[in-house]
């Protein structure tokens, strides 16, 4: 804490999670001093946010957009910066709390910098844990900094564990809506279009995570995220399809009791919990009327419909840099689907083939958990997945 205000930064401020975070901050602006806000191509929105919250610095990831950002902030006294170096510099500015809401492996390094400078890291960027869980958690420990989960399922588990002993946990169940194609006949999935994959039945999120929800790659990443964050045996982690998206996770204990976290599908709950932790404060989210909702359904996910879940289990068993390879190959496969180069079901095939090809390289997979080695594995995952796509699968 710095005086009465808390210094905060938001990495990925212009995205879905970033906007929801600023929505909460904006309801009590005098409680916060905004240090850095970062974004990508949406310069107009980034400048608008920086002005509204009087940020110290606004950073776009794209160097070519610096002049535009400078012009948009002219006369405000707010610094404008661009590119990876600027992002890194912004992440080194000390804060009490930072939101990690960049999408993809690009979110890892700013998060590490925040932790190195002793800031509390609210982690929406699950890819950080998938690529480099041991590195991220060790960095937090070494600098006496804290990582707080923001992914709704992980926030739910975290809340379910308050006052509990992790050794008494028998199982952790994370739920999945099943995404856009939950009820589609299997033989039609190969022809699913980008538009169809980009609309989620329950959550309003960025496009990439929405498509990952339809393919269940999002839940695959979350399985690994659960293992890395809570340090539990993968055999204890389960996925249930829950179409209503109201029960976010369930923690099962050794006495047979299960604690379910129930709440509206609104990320401001999990963001607000991480923002105010260890307190609970009132949040502007819907209060559920369970009598009107009537039913909560659960079913086991199909491995045929969702090969991503099987791949995540294989990645957890292999360990090491497999998570970084898996995530990188998934990012390239997703790029391919968005660009129309490959079909919806090809994404799983590309990732599986990339993992197969690289798993033989034990030097790569079982390298020590350093940032350089994670970067190398990420790069190999990307190159290999792209080769597979270019060769026509
Ligand atoms: P989004 O696409 O809406 O926003 C992403 C943000 O990151 C934007 O500000 C964008 O400009 C920035 N960005 C993108 N690529 C970048 C790069 N290479 N370098 C620097 N900045 C970059 O994404 P989102 O839906 O807000 O998701 C953000 C993260 O939170 C993801 O890791 C996602 O898995 C996770 N998450 C999101 C939700 C949700 O409801 N949206 C829920 C749980 C977890
Ligand atoms: Mg989630």
Tab-separated table of C-alpha atoms and ligand atoms in Angstrom:
chain	number	residue	atom	x	y	z
A	1	UNK	CA	0.000	0.000	0.000
A	2	UNK	CA	1.199	3.497	-0.727
A	3	UNK	CA	-0.568	6.013	1.488
A	4	UNK	CA	-4.310	5.739	1.139
A	5	UNK	CA	-4.264	4.733	-2.481
A	6	UNK	CA	-3.162	1.483	-4.064
A	7	UNK	CA	-0.848	1.610	-7.034
A	8	UNK	CA	-2.081	-0.657	-9.789
A	9	UNK	CA	-1.222	-1.593	-13.377
A	10	UNK	CA	-3.258	-3.485	-15.939
A	11	UNK	CA	-1.557	-5.501	-18.666
A	12	UNK	CA	-4.090	-6.044	-21.430
A	13	UNK	CA	-6.285	-3.154	-20.276
A	14	UNK	CA	-8.184	-2.880	-23.564
A	15	UNK	CA	-9.353	-6.494	-23.553
A	16	UNK	CA	-12.389	-8.091	-21.991
A	17	UNK	CA	-10.757	-8.728	-18.586
A	18	UNK	CA	-8.951	-5.376	-18.682
A	19	UNK	CA	-12.206	-3.499	-19.278
A	20	UNK	CA	-13.960	-5.396	-16.479
A	21	UNK	CA	-11.075	-4.562	-14.144
A	22	UNK	CA	-11.297	-0.865	-15.007
A	23	UNK	CA	-15.046	-1.011	-14.521
A	24	UNK	CA	-14.424	-1.967	-10.887
A	25	UNK	CA	-11.587	0.534	-10.404
A	26	UNK	CA	-13.729	3.284	-11.929
A	27	UNK	CA	-16.386	2.820	-9.254
A	28	UNK	CA	-13.921	3.934	-6.574
A	29	UNK	CA	-11.290	5.914	-8.489
A	30	UNK	CA	-9.823	7.803	-5.534
A	31	UNK	CA	-8.756	4.494	-3.967
A	32	UNK	CA	-6.306	3.778	-6.794
A	33	UNK	CA	-3.332	5.310	-8.517
A	34	UNK	CA	-3.019	3.838	-11.988
A	35	UNK	CA	0.598	3.323	-13.024
A	36	UNK	CA	0.572	1.472	-16.367
A	37	UNK	CA	-2.171	0.524	-18.794
A	38	UNK	CA	-1.209	-1.590	-21.802
A	39	UNK	CA	-2.942	-2.680	-24.969
A	40	UNK	CA	-2.431	-3.721	-28.544
A	41	UNK	CA	-3.940	-2.249	-31.700
A	42	UNK	CA	-6.855	-0.404	-30.140
A	43	UNK	CA	-4.960	2.848	-29.616
A	44	UNK	CA	-8.054	5.036	-29.319
A	45	UNK	CA	-9.438	2.960	-26.466
A	46	UNK	CA	-6.070	2.704	-24.708
A	47	UNK	CA	-5.638	6.506	-24.830
A	48	UNK	CA	-9.191	7.011	-23.600
A	49	UNK	CA	-8.587	4.690	-20.647
A	50	UNK	CA	-5.247	6.347	-19.842
A	51	UNK	CA	-6.913	9.773	-19.806
A	52	UNK	CA	-9.887	8.642	-17.733
A	53	UNK	CA	-7.676	7.004	-15.097
A	54	UNK	CA	-4.811	9.481	-15.408
A	55	UNK	CA	-2.287	6.682	-15.882
A	56	UNK	CA	1.435	7.322	-15.520
A	57	UNK	CA	2.164	5.472	-18.768
A	58	UNK	CA	0.209	3.901	-21.627
A	59	UNK	CA	1.944	1.176	-23.628
A	60	UNK	CA	0.957	-0.417	-26.906
A	61	UNK	CA	2.615	-3.716	-27.786
A	62	UNK	CA	3.138	-2.461	-31.352
A	63	UNK	CA	6.055	-0.133	-32.036
A	64	UNK	CA	4.533	1.012	-35.320
A	65	UNK	CA	1.617	2.550	-33.411
A	66	UNK	CA	3.692	4.759	-31.078
A	67	UNK	CA	3.142	8.064	-32.921
A	68	UNK	CA	-0.580	7.523	-32.934
A	69	UNK	CA	-0.597	6.842	-29.187
A	70	UNK	CA	1.598	9.907	-28.558
A	71	UNK	CA	-0.775	12.094	-30.564
A	72	UNK	CA	-3.784	10.732	-28.721
A	73	UNK	CA	-2.165	11.594	-25.378
A	74	UNK	CA	-0.669	14.953	-26.385
A	75	UNK	CA	-0.968	17.592	-23.681
A	76	UNK	CA	-2.022	15.143	-20.954
A	77	UNK	CA	1.392	14.554	-19.357
A	78	UNK	CA	0.764	10.798	-19.707
A	79	UNK	CA	3.784	8.963	-21.106
A	80	UNK	CA	3.266	7.023	-24.320
A	81	UNK	CA	5.437	3.986	-25.040
A	82	UNK	CA	5.486	1.012	-27.415
A	83	UNK	CA	7.021	-2.392	-28.001
A	84	UNK	CA	8.305	-5.260	-25.879
A	85	UNK	CA	10.987	-3.195	-24.145
A	86	UNK	CA	8.419	-0.606	-23.104
A	87	UNK	CA	6.072	-3.309	-21.850
A	88	UNK	CA	8.895	-4.760	-19.808
A	89	UNK	CA	9.852	-1.337	-18.428
A	90	UNK	CA	6.246	-0.622	-17.459
A	91	UNK	CA	6.042	-3.970	-15.667
A	92	UNK	CA	9.130	-3.034	-13.618
A	93	UNK	CA	7.396	0.033	-12.170
A	94	UNK	CA	6.498	-0.956	-8.612
A	95	UNK	CA	2.807	-1.453	-7.875
A	96	UNK	CA	0.760	-2.951	-5.070
A	97	UNK	CA	-1.415	-4.925	-7.465
A	98	UNK	CA	-1.317	-5.736	-11.159
A	99	UNK	CA	-3.769	-7.452	-13.452
A	100	UNK	CA	-2.227	-9.890	-15.919
A	101	UNK	CA	-4.807	-9.901	-18.729
A	102	UNK	CA	-2.797	-10.113	-21.928
A	103	UNK	CA	-3.933	-13.094	-23.991
A	104	UNK	CA	-1.388	-15.822	-24.790
A	105	UNK	CA	2.200	-16.585	-23.796
A	106	UNK	CA	2.992	-12.873	-24.313
A	107	UNK	CA	1.518	-12.340	-20.841
A	108	UNK	CA	4.247	-14.329	-19.086
A	109	UNK	CA	7.086	-11.817	-18.963
A	110	UNK	CA	5.194	-8.780	-17.657
A	111	UNK	CA	3.829	-11.045	-14.903
A	112	UNK	CA	7.305	-12.207	-13.934
A	113	UNK	CA	8.503	-8.590	-13.789
A	114	UNK	CA	5.632	-7.579	-11.509
A	115	UNK	CA	6.468	-10.430	-9.130
A	116	UNK	CA	10.174	-9.573	-9.181
A	117	UNK	CA	9.174	-6.095	-7.991
A	118	UNK	CA	7.102	-7.602	-5.171
A	119	UNK	CA	3.712	-6.735	-6.630
A	120	UNK	CA	0.627	-8.895	-6.127
A	121	UNK	CA	-0.221	-10.452	-9.472
A	122	UNK	CA	-3.887	-11.044	-10.254
A	123	UNK	CA	-3.575	-13.720	-12.914
A	124	UNK	CA	-6.165	-13.958	-15.662
A	125	UNK	CA	-3.433	-14.976	-18.123
A	126	UNK	CA	-3.650	-18.752	-17.608
A	127	UNK	CA	-1.066	-19.274	-20.348
A	128	UNK	CA	1.619	-18.067	-17.878
A	129	UNK	CA	0.950	-21.070	-15.660
A	130	UNK	CA	0.606	-23.481	-18.567
A	131	UNK	CA	3.943	-22.420	-20.084
A	132	UNK	CA	5.924	-21.776	-16.967
A	133	UNK	CA	4.014	-22.646	-13.810
A	134	UNK	CA	7.082	-23.676	-11.770
A	135	UNK	CA	8.992	-20.558	-12.869
A	136	UNK	CA	6.115	-18.189	-12.091
A	137	UNK	CA	5.389	-19.690	-8.678
A	138	UNK	CA	9.104	-19.845	-7.748
A	139	UNK	CA	9.525	-16.199	-8.771
A	140	UNK	CA	6.606	-15.232	-6.544
A	141	UNK	CA	8.088	-17.151	-3.649
A	142	UNK	CA	11.593	-15.756	-4.116
A	143	UNK	CA	10.273	-12.177	-4.034
A	144	UNK	CA	7.646	-12.682	-1.333
A	145	UNK	CA	5.002	-11.760	-3.853
A	146	UNK	CA	1.613	-13.314	-4.339
A	147	UNK	CA	-0.212	-14.703	-7.340
A	148	UNK	CA	-4.006	-14.575	-7.046
A	149	UNK	CA	-6.136	-16.563	-9.493
A	150	UNK	CA	-8.644	-14.683	-11.639
A	151	UNK	CA	-9.839	-17.431	-13.963
A	152	UNK	CA	-13.360	-18.040	-12.642
A	153	UNK	CA	-12.817	-21.749	-11.890
A	154	UNK	CA	-9.541	-21.129	-10.103
A	155	UNK	CA	-10.907	-18.218	-8.124
A	156	UNK	CA	-13.749	-20.547	-7.138
A	157	UNK	CA	-11.345	-23.273	-5.987
A	158	UNK	CA	-9.220	-20.686	-4.172
A	159	UNK	CA	-12.311	-19.455	-2.336
A	160	UNK	CA	-13.320	-23.044	-1.548
A	161	UNK	CA	-9.945	-23.639	0.064
A	162	UNK	CA	-10.040	-20.716	2.492
A	163	UNK	CA	-9.367	-22.172	5.945
A	164	UNK	CA	-8.867	-25.675	4.513
A	165	UNK	CA	-5.829	-27.919	4.379
A	166	UNK	CA	-4.812	-28.795	0.807
A	167	UNK	CA	-3.891	-32.285	2.046
A	168	UNK	CA	-7.560	-32.863	2.878
A	169	UNK	CA	-8.529	-32.250	-0.753
A	170	UNK	CA	-9.464	-35.426	-2.614
A	171	UNK	CA	-10.632	-33.864	-5.855
A	172	UNK	CA	-11.012	-30.566	-7.620
A	173	UNK	CA	-13.756	-30.340	-10.217
A	174	UNK	CA	-13.655	-27.475	-12.687
A	175	UNK	CA	-16.725	-26.925	-14.797
A	176	UNK	CA	-17.027	-26.151	-18.494
A	177	UNK	CA	-20.026	-24.709	-20.288
A	178	UNK	CA	-19.229	-26.925	-23.268
A	179	UNK	CA	-18.904	-23.841	-25.467
A	180	UNK	CA	-20.651	-22.948	-28.684
A	181	UNK	CA	-20.855	-26.523	-30.030
A	182	UNK	CA	-21.858	-28.378	-26.904
A	183	UNK	CA	-24.973	-29.803	-28.505
A	184	UNK	CA	-23.847	-30.029	-32.127
A	185	UNK	CA	-23.756	-33.443	-33.823
A	186	UNK	CA	-20.139	-34.632	-33.897
A	187	UNK	CA	-19.977	-34.983	-37.670
A	188	UNK	CA	-20.763	-31.299	-38.166
A	189	UNK	CA	-17.915	-29.981	-36.011
A	190	UNK	CA	-15.347	-30.184	-38.818
A	191	UNK	CA	-17.365	-27.584	-40.752
A	192	UNK	CA	-17.862	-25.144	-37.878
A	193	UNK	CA	-17.167	-21.587	-39.029
A	194	UNK	CA	-15.230	-18.831	-37.309
A	195	UNK	CA	-18.409	-16.866	-36.617
A	196	UNK	CA	-20.088	-19.873	-35.069
A	197	UNK	CA	-17.067	-20.617	-32.865
A	198	UNK	CA	-16.787	-16.986	-31.770
A	199	UNK	CA	-20.065	-16.767	-29.890
A	200	UNK	CA	-20.282	-18.179	-26.385
A	201	UNK	CA	-23.585	-19.336	-24.875
A	202	UNK	CA	-22.940	-17.866	-21.383
A	203	UNK	CA	-19.805	-15.714	-21.146
A	204	UNK	CA	-18.843	-12.525	-22.969
A	205	UNK	CA	-15.069	-12.844	-23.488
A	206	UNK	CA	-12.261	-12.083	-25.936
A	207	UNK	CA	-12.462	-13.940	-29.271
A	208	UNK	CA	-9.513	-16.277	-28.647
A	209	UNK	CA	-10.744	-17.673	-25.340
A	210	UNK	CA	-14.264	-17.945	-26.790
A	211	UNK	CA	-13.021	-20.206	-29.594
A	212	UNK	CA	-10.891	-22.101	-27.065
A	213	UNK	CA	-14.081	-22.693	-25.082
A	214	UNK	CA	-15.790	-24.232	-28.107
A	215	UNK	CA	-12.822	-26.570	-28.722
A	216	UNK	CA	-12.324	-27.149	-24.971
A	217	UNK	CA	-8.697	-26.049	-25.336
A	218	UNK	CA	-9.602	-23.436	-22.728
A	219	UNK	CA	-10.520	-26.171	-20.245
A	220	UNK	CA	-7.393	-28.100	-21.259
A	221	UNK	CA	-5.291	-25.050	-20.344
A	222	UNK	CA	-7.274	-24.765	-17.120
A	223	UNK	CA	-6.551	-28.379	-16.138
A	224	UNK	CA	-2.841	-27.560	-16.325
A	225	UNK	CA	-3.444	-24.216	-14.610
A	226	UNK	CA	-5.119	-26.058	-11.708
A	227	UNK	CA	-2.193	-28.452	-11.355
A	228	UNK	CA	0.363	-25.654	-11.404
A	229	UNK	CA	-1.445	-23.192	-9.160
A	230	UNK	CA	-2.685	-25.547	-6.451
A	231	UNK	CA	0.125	-28.100	-6.761
A	232	UNK	CA	-2.234	-31.078	-6.834
A	233	UNK	CA	-1.843	-34.465	-8.499
A	234	UNK	CA	-3.493	-34.321	-11.966
A	235	UNK	CA	-5.450	-37.486	-11.087
A	236	UNK	CA	-7.386	-35.417	-8.553
A	237	UNK	CA	-8.537	-32.851	-11.127
A	238	UNK	CA	-11.764	-33.451	-13.009
A	239	UNK	CA	-13.793	-31.604	-15.619
A	240	UNK	CA	-17.577	-31.597	-15.717
A	241	UNK	CA	-19.703	-30.060	-18.435
A	242	UNK	CA	-22.178	-27.744	-16.735
A	243	UNK	CA	-24.275	-25.912	-19.323
A	244	UNK	CA	-25.571	-23.197	-16.969
A	245	UNK	CA	-22.061	-21.887	-16.031
A	246	UNK	CA	-23.213	-21.035	-12.507
A	247	UNK	CA	-21.202	-23.571	-10.493
A	248	UNK	CA	-17.629	-22.612	-11.355
A	249	UNK	CA	-15.759	-25.264	-9.412
A	250	UNK	CA	-16.256	-27.852	-6.679
A	251	UNK	CA	-13.663	-28.892	-4.097
A	252	UNK	CA	-14.133	-32.410	-2.710
A	253	UNK	CA	-12.634	-33.227	0.698
A	254	UNK	CA	-11.529	-36.462	2.364
A	255	UNK	CA	-14.672	-36.572	4.504
A	256	UNK	CA	-16.888	-36.778	1.412
A	257	UNK	CA	-18.034	-33.179	1.665
A	258	UNK	CA	-17.927	-30.997	-1.427
A	259	UNK	CA	-17.822	-27.208	-1.517
A	260	UNK	CA	-19.297	-25.757	-4.702
A	261	UNK	CA	-18.817	-22.157	-5.697
A	262	UNK	CA	-21.955	-20.719	-7.285
A	263	UNK	CA	-22.136	-17.307	-8.892
A	264	UNK	CA	-23.235	-15.407	-11.992
A	265	UNK	CA	-21.122	-15.771	-15.155
A	266	UNK	CA	-19.548	-12.341	-14.685
A	267	UNK	CA	-15.765	-12.046	-14.462
A	268	UNK	CA	-16.098	-9.011	-12.227
A	269	UNK	CA	-16.746	-11.416	-9.354
A	270	UNK	CA	-13.373	-13.187	-9.690
A	271	UNK	CA	-11.563	-9.946	-10.570
A	272	UNK	CA	-13.129	-8.179	-7.578
A	273	UNK	CA	-12.265	-11.050	-5.268
A	274	UNK	CA	-8.608	-10.800	-6.326
A	275	UNK	CA	-8.711	-6.992	-6.096
A	276	UNK	CA	-10.011	-6.890	-2.534
A	277	UNK	CA	-8.515	-10.137	-1.200
A	278	UNK	CA	-8.295	-11.071	1.629
A	279	UNK	CA	-11.436	-9.016	2.217
A	280	UNK	CA	-14.738	-9.551	0.509
A	281	UNK	CA	-16.377	-6.363	-0.707
A	282	UNK	CA	-19.707	-5.670	-2.374
A	283	UNK	CA	-19.537	-6.129	-6.152
A	284	UNK	CA	-21.892	-4.949	-8.891
A	285	UNK	CA	-22.811	-8.401	-10.175
A	286	UNK	CA	-26.191	-10.070	-10.558
A	287	UNK	CA	-27.613	-11.913	-7.534
A	288	UNK	CA	-28.824	-15.321	-8.694
A	289	UNK	CA	-32.420	-16.417	-8.264
A	290	UNK	CA	-31.889	-20.176	-7.966
A	291	UNK	CA	-35.599	-20.924	-7.743
A	292	UNK	CA	-36.110	-19.230	-11.101
A	293	UNK	CA	-33.081	-21.062	-12.551
A	294	UNK	CA	-34.542	-24.311	-11.252
A	295	UNK	CA	-31.957	-26.816	-12.467
A	296	UNK	CA	-28.223	-27.232	-12.500
A	297	UNK	CA	-26.971	-29.976	-14.822
A	298	UNK	CA	-23.653	-31.788	-14.915
A	299	UNK	CA	-22.259	-34.360	-17.328
A	300	UNK	CA	-18.941	-35.951	-18.157
A	301	UNK	CA	-17.128	-34.446	-21.164
A	302	UNK	CA	-16.609	-36.633	-24.222
A	303	UNK	CA	-12.983	-37.323	-25.152
A	304	UNK	CA	-14.007	-37.745	-28.782
A	305	UNK	CA	-15.700	-34.361	-28.972
A	306	UNK	CA	-12.934	-32.694	-26.974
A	307	UNK	CA	-9.511	-34.245	-27.733
A	308	UNK	CA	-7.897	-31.197	-26.061
A	309	UNK	CA	-8.680	-32.639	-22.624
A	310	UNK	CA	-6.810	-35.861	-23.375
A	311	UNK	CA	-3.856	-33.850	-24.690
A	312	UNK	CA	-3.773	-31.790	-21.482
A	313	UNK	CA	-3.550	-34.993	-19.434
A	314	UNK	CA	-0.652	-36.162	-21.594
A	315	UNK	CA	1.065	-32.807	-21.152
A	316	UNK	CA	0.680	-32.939	-17.365
A	317	UNK	CA	2.122	-36.458	-17.325
A	318	UNK	CA	5.092	-35.422	-19.497
A	319	UNK	CA	5.773	-32.247	-17.494
A	320	UNK	CA	8.734	-29.950	-18.147
A	321	UNK	CA	8.396	-27.747	-21.206
A	322	UNK	CA	5.464	-29.740	-22.630
A	323	UNK	CA	3.078	-27.078	-21.362
A	324	UNK	CA	4.932	-24.338	-23.235
A	325	UNK	CA	4.969	-26.452	-26.419
A	326	UNK	CA	1.287	-27.311	-26.016
A	327	UNK	CA	0.253	-23.692	-25.522
A	328	UNK	CA	2.413	-22.393	-28.374
A	329	UNK	CA	1.126	-25.030	-30.814
A	330	UNK	CA	-2.418	-24.226	-29.713
A	331	UNK	CA	-1.861	-20.495	-30.335
A	332	UNK	CA	-0.615	-21.217	-33.874
A	333	UNK	CA	-3.456	-23.667	-34.549
A	334	UNK	CA	-5.932	-21.048	-33.326
A	335	UNK	CA	-4.321	-18.424	-35.581
A	336	UNK	CA	-4.742	-20.919	-38.438
A	337	UNK	CA	-8.424	-21.440	-37.670
A	338	UNK	CA	-9.033	-17.681	-37.357
A	339	UNK	CA	-7.247	-17.112	-40.677
A	340	UNK	CA	-9.335	-19.846	-42.326
A	341	UNK	CA	-6.278	-21.990	-43.135
A	342	UNK	CA	-7.400	-24.987	-41.078
A	343	UNK	CA	-10.755	-26.311	-39.896
A	344	UNK	CA	-12.138	-26.391	-36.372
A	345	UNK	CA	-11.259	-30.027	-35.658
A	346	UNK	CA	-7.816	-29.623	-37.242
A	347	UNK	CA	-6.711	-27.525	-34.274
A	348	UNK	CA	-6.509	-30.587	-32.033
A	349	UNK	CA	-4.726	-32.586	-34.748
A	350	UNK	CA	-2.077	-29.873	-35.232
A	351	UNK	CA	-1.376	-29.612	-31.507
A	352	UNK	CA	-1.185	-33.394	-31.074
A	353	UNK	CA	1.212	-33.758	-33.995
A	354	UNK	CA	3.431	-30.912	-32.699
A	355	UNK	CA	3.582	-32.537	-29.260
A	356	UNK	CA	4.393	-35.913	-30.831
A	357	UNK	CA	7.208	-34.508	-32.946
A	358	UNK	CA	8.808	-32.562	-30.107
A	359	UNK	CA	8.336	-35.057	-27.277
A	360	UNK	CA	11.321	-37.071	-28.563
A	361	UNK	CA	13.575	-34.059	-27.942
A	362	UNK	CA	14.205	-34.733	-24.273
A	363	UNK	CA	16.808	-31.961	-24.096
A	364	UNK	CA	14.101	-29.486	-25.039
A	365	UNK	CA	11.263	-30.976	-22.988
A	366	UNK	CA	13.233	-31.572	-19.823
A	367	UNK	CA	15.366	-28.438	-19.807
A	368	UNK	CA	15.570	-26.504	-16.515
A	369	UNK	CA	12.721	-24.060	-15.871
A	370	UNK	CA	14.384	-20.827	-16.940
A	371	UNK	CA	12.769	-18.075	-18.961
A	372	UNK	CA	15.183	-18.717	-21.855
A	373	UNK	CA	14.261	-22.400	-21.962
A	374	UNK	CA	10.552	-21.597	-21.829
A	375	UNK	CA	11.041	-19.140	-24.704
A	376	UNK	CA	12.928	-21.800	-26.695
A	377	UNK	CA	10.194	-24.398	-26.139
A	378	UNK	CA	7.519	-21.836	-27.023
A	379	UNK	CA	9.384	-20.990	-30.226
A	380	UNK	CA	9.814	-24.659	-31.194
A	381	UNK	CA	6.126	-25.276	-30.537
A	382	UNK	CA	5.207	-22.394	-32.825
A	383	UNK	CA	7.580	-23.318	-35.645
A	384	UNK	CA	6.594	-26.989	-35.555
A	385	UNK	CA	2.853	-26.280	-35.517
A	386	UNK	CA	3.280	-23.872	-38.430
A	387	UNK	CA	5.245	-26.500	-40.397
A	388	UNK	CA	2.456	-29.003	-39.821
A	389	UNK	CA	-0.146	-26.522	-41.028
A	390	UNK	CA	1.950	-25.477	-44.052
A	391	UNK	CA	2.419	-29.120	-45.033
A	392	UNK	CA	-1.366	-29.466	-45.167
A	393	UNK	CA	-1.544	-31.448	-41.883
B	1	LIG	P1	-8.854	-10.039	-25.087
B	1	LIG	O1	-8.449	-10.554	-26.416
B	1	LIG	O2	-10.186	-9.431	-24.919
B	1	LIG	O3	-7.751	-8.967	-24.594
B	1	LIG	C1	-6.399	-9.239	-24.645
B	1	LIG	C2	-5.579	-8.031	-24.254
B	1	LIG	O4	-4.187	-8.341	-24.465
B	1	LIG	C3	-5.846	-6.779	-25.088
B	1	LIG	O5	-5.616	-5.635	-24.301
B	1	LIG	C4	-4.781	-6.876	-26.190
B	1	LIG	O6	-4.457	-5.619	-26.754
B	1	LIG	C5	-3.618	-7.436	-25.419
B	1	LIG	N1	-2.689	-8.225	-26.235
B	1	LIG	C6	-3.013	-9.186	-27.138
B	1	LIG	N2	-1.906	-9.720	-27.676
B	1	LIG	C7	-0.855	-9.095	-27.077
B	1	LIG	C8	0.562	-9.211	-27.195
B	1	LIG	N3	1.129	-10.084	-28.053
B	1	LIG	N4	1.347	-8.428	-26.421
B	1	LIG	C9	0.810	-7.541	-25.564
B	1	LIG	N5	-0.532	-7.371	-25.422
B	1	LIG	C10	-1.354	-8.146	-26.166
B	1	LIG	O7	-8.634	-11.246	-24.059
B	1	LIG	P2	-9.446	-11.560	-22.720
B	1	LIG	O8	-10.641	-12.353	-23.058
B	1	LIG	O9	-9.573	-10.340	-21.883
B	1	LIG	O10	-8.429	-12.570	-22.023
B	1	LIG	C11	-7.234	-12.138	-21.396
B	1	LIG	C12	-6.631	-13.284	-20.611
B	1	LIG	O11	-7.527	-13.627	-19.558
B	1	LIG	C13	-6.429	-14.566	-21.420
B	1	LIG	O12	-5.298	-15.238	-20.946
B	1	LIG	C14	-7.669	-15.381	-21.115
B	1	LIG	O13	-7.462	-16.769	-21.248
B	1	LIG	C15	-7.907	-14.999	-19.661
B	1	LIG	N6	-9.295	-15.139	-19.216
B	1	LIG	C16	-10.263	-14.394	-19.802
B	1	LIG	C17	-11.585	-14.524	-19.378
B	1	LIG	C18	-12.680	-13.672	-19.976
B	1	LIG	O14	-13.808	-13.710	-19.496
B	1	LIG	N7	-12.430	-12.882	-20.998
B	1	LIG	C19	-11.911	-15.429	-18.362
B	1	LIG	C20	-10.879	-16.164	-17.773
B	1	LIG	C21	-9.569	-16.012	-18.200
B	2	LIG	MG1	-12.114	-20.137	-16.883
